[in-house]
PDB file of C-alpha atoms in Angstrom:
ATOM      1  CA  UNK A   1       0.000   0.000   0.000  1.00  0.00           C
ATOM      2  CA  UNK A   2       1.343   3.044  -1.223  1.00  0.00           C
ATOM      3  CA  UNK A   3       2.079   5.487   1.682  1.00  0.00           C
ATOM      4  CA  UNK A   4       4.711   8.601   0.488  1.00  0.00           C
ATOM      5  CA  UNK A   5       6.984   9.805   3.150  1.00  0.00           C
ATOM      6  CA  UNK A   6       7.005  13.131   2.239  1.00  0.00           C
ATOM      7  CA  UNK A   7       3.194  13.594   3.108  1.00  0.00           C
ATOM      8  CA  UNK A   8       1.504  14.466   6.630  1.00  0.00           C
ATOM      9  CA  UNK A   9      -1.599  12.679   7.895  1.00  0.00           C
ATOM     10  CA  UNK A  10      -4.521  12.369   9.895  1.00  0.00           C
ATOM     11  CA  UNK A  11      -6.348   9.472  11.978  1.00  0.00           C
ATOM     12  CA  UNK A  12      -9.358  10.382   9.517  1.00  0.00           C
ATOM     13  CA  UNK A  13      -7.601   9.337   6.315  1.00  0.00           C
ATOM     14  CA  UNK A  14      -6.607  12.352   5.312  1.00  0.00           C
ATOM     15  CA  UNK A  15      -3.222  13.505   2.949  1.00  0.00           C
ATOM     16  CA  UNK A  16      -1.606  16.667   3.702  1.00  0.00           C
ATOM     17  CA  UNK A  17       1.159  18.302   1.187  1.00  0.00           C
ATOM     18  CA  UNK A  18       2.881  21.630   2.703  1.00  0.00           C
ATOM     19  CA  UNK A  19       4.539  23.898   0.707  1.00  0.00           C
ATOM     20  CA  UNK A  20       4.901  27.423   2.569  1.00  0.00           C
ATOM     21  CA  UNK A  21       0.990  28.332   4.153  1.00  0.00           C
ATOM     22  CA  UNK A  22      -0.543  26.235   1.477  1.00  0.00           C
ATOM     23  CA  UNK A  23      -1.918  22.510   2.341  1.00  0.00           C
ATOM     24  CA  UNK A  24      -2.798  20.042  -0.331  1.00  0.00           C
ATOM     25  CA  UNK A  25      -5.647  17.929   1.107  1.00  0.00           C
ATOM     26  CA  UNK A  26      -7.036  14.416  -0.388  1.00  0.00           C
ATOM     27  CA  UNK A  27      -7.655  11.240   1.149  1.00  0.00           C
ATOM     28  CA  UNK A  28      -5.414   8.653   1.437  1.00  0.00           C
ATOM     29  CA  UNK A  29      -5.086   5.033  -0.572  1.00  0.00           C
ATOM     30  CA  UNK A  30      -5.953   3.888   2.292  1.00  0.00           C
ATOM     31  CA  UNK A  31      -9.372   5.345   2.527  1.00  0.00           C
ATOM     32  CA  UNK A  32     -10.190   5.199  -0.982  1.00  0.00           C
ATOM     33  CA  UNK A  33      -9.491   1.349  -0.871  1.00  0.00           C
ATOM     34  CA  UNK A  34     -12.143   1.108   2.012  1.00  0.00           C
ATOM     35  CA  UNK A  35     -14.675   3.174   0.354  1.00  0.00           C
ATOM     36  CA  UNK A  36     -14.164   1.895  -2.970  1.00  0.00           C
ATOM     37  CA  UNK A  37     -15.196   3.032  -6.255  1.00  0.00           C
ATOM     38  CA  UNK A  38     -15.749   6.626  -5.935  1.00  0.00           C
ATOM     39  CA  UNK A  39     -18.868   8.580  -7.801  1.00  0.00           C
ATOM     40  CA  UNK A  40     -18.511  11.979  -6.578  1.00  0.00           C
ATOM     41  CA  UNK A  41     -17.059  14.579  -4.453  1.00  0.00           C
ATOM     42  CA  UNK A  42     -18.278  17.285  -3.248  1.00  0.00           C
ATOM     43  CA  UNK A  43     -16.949  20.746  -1.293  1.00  0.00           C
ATOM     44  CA  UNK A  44     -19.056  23.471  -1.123  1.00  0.00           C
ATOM     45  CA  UNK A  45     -16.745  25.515   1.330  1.00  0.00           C
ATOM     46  CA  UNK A  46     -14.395  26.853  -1.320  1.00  0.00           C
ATOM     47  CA  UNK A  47     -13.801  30.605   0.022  1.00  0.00           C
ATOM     48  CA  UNK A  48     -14.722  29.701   3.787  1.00  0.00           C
ATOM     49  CA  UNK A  49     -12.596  29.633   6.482  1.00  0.00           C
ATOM     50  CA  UNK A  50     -13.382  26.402   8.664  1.00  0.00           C
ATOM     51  CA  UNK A  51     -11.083  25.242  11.968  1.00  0.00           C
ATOM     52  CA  UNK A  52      -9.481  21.948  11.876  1.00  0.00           C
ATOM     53  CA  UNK A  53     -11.526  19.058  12.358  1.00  0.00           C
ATOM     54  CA  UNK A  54     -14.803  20.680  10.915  1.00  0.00           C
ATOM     55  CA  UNK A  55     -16.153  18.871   7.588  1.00  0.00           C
ATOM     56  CA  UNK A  56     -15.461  20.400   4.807  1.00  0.00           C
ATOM     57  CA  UNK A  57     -17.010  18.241   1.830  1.00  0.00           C
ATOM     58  CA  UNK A  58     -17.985  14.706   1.382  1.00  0.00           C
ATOM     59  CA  UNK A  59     -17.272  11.901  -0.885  1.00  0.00           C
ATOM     60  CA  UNK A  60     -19.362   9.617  -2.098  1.00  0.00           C
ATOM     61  CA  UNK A  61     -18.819   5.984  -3.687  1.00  0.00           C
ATOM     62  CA  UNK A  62     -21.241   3.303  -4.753  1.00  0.00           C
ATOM     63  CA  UNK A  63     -21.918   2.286  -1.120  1.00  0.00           C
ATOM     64  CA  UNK A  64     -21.428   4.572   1.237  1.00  0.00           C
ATOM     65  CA  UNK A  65     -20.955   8.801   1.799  1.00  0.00           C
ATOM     66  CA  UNK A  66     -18.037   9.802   3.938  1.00  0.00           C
ATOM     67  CA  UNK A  67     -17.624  13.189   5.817  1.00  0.00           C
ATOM     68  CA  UNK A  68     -14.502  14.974   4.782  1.00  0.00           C
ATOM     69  CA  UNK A  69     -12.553  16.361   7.401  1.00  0.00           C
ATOM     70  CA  UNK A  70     -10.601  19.615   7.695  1.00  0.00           C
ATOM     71  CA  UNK A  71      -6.882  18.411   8.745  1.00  0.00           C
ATOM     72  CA  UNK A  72      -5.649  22.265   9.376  1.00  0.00           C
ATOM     73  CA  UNK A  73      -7.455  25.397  10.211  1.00  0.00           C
ATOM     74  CA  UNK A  74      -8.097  27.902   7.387  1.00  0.00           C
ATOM     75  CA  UNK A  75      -9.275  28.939   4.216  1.00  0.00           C
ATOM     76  CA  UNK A  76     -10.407  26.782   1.299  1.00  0.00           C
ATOM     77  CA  UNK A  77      -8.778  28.500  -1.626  1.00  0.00           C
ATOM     78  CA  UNK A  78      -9.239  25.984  -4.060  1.00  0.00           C
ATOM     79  CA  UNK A  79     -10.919  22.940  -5.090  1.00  0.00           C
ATOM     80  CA  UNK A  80      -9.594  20.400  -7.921  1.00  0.00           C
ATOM     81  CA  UNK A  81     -12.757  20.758 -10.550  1.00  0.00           C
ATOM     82  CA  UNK A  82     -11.155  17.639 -12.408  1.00  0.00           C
ATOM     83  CA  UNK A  83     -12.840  15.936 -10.025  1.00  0.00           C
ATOM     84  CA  UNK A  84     -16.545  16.844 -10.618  1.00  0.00           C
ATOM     85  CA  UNK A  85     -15.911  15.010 -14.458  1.00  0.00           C
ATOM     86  CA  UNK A  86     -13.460  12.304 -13.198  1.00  0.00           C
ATOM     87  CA  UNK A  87     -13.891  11.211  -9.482  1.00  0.00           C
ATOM     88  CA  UNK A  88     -12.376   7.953  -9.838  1.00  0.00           C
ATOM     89  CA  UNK A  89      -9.299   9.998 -10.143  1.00  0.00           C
ATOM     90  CA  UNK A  90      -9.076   9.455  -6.170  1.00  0.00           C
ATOM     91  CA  UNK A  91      -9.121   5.592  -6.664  1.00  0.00           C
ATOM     92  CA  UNK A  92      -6.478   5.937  -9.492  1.00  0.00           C
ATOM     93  CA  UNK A  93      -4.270   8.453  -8.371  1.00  0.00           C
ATOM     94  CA  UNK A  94      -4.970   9.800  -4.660  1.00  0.00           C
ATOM     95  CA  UNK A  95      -1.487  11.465  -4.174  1.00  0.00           C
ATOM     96  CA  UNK A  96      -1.684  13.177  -7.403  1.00  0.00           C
ATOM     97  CA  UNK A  97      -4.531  13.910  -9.544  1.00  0.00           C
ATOM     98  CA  UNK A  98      -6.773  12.620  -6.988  1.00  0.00           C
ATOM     99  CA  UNK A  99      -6.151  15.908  -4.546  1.00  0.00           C
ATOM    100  CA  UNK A 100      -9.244  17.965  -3.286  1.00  0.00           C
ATOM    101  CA  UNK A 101      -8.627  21.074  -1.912  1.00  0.00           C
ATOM    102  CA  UNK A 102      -6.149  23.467  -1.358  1.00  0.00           C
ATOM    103  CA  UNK A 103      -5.889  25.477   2.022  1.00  0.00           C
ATOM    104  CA  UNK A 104      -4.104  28.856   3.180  1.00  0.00           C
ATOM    105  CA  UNK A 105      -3.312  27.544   6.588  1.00  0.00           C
ATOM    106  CA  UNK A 106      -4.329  29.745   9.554  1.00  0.00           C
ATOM    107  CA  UNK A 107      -1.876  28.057  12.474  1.00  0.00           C
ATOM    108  CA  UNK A 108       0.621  26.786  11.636  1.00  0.00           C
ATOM    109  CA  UNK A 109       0.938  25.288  15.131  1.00  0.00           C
ATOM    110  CA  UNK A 110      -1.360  22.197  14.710  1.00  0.00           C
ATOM    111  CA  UNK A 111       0.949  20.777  11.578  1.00  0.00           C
ATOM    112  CA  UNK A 112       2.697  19.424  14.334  1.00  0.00           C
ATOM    113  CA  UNK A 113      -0.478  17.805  15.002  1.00  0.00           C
ATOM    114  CA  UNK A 114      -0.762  15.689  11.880  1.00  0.00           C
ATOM    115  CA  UNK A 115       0.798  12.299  11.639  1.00  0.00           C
ATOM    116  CA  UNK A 116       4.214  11.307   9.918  1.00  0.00           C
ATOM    117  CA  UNK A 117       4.246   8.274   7.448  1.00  0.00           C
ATOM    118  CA  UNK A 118       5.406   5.997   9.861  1.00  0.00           C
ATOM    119  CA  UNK A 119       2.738   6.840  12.648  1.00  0.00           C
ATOM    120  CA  UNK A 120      -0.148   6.665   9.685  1.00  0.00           C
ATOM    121  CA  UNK A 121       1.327   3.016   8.703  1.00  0.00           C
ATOM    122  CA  UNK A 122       1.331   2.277  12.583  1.00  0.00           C
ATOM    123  CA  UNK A 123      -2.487   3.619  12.675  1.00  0.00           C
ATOM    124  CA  UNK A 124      -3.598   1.402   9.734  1.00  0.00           C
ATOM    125  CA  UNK A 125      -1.644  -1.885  10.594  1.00  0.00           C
ATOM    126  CA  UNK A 126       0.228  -0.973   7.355  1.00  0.00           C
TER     127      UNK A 126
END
């Protein structure tokens, strides 16, 4: 199970990729794997400002919907609109083309919060 080093995450399933204030948010293979094949995603907080934990979108695959969950304070900047045509891009690719959202990050302080590849594997028996 694929599980990149260079990533932050959360006990919800959730990827974060840092670069300066700006977090890259999807879910991980992890989740998608458990959900399987995914239909749709939807955010509908683009331009809000949410605190970390709050939901900020669902998923949705042939079985189930799944609560999203905000893994840093801030503002939703961004969300990948490649997804609304091709959602199964989170089954094929959840690292990459798979992302969801973007966020300017509000505190920095809780990134020290979020889980290190080796403490996610640990988490998921991985």
């Amino acid at each position: 199970m694929s599980i990149p080093a260079n990533l932050k995450y959360t006990k919800d399933h959730e990827w974060v990729s840092l670069e300066g204030d700006i977090a890259t948010v999807g879910i991980t293979h992890f989740a998608q794997k458990e959900l399987g094949d995914i239909v749709y995603v939807e955010v509908e907080t683009l331009d809000q400002t949410l605190s970390k934990d709050e939901v900020f979108g669902t998923v949705e695959a042939v079985k189930t919907v799944s609560d999203l969950f905000l893994p840093l304070s801030g503002e939703i900047i961004e969300f990948n609109d490649a997804l609304e045509s091709t959602p199964e891009s989170v089954n094929n690719d959840p690292y990459g083309a798979g992302w969801m959202i973007k966020v300017k990050i509000s505190n920095p302080s809780e990134i020290e919060e979020l889980l290190s590849d080796e403490a996610y594997k640990e988490l998921i028996g991985a």
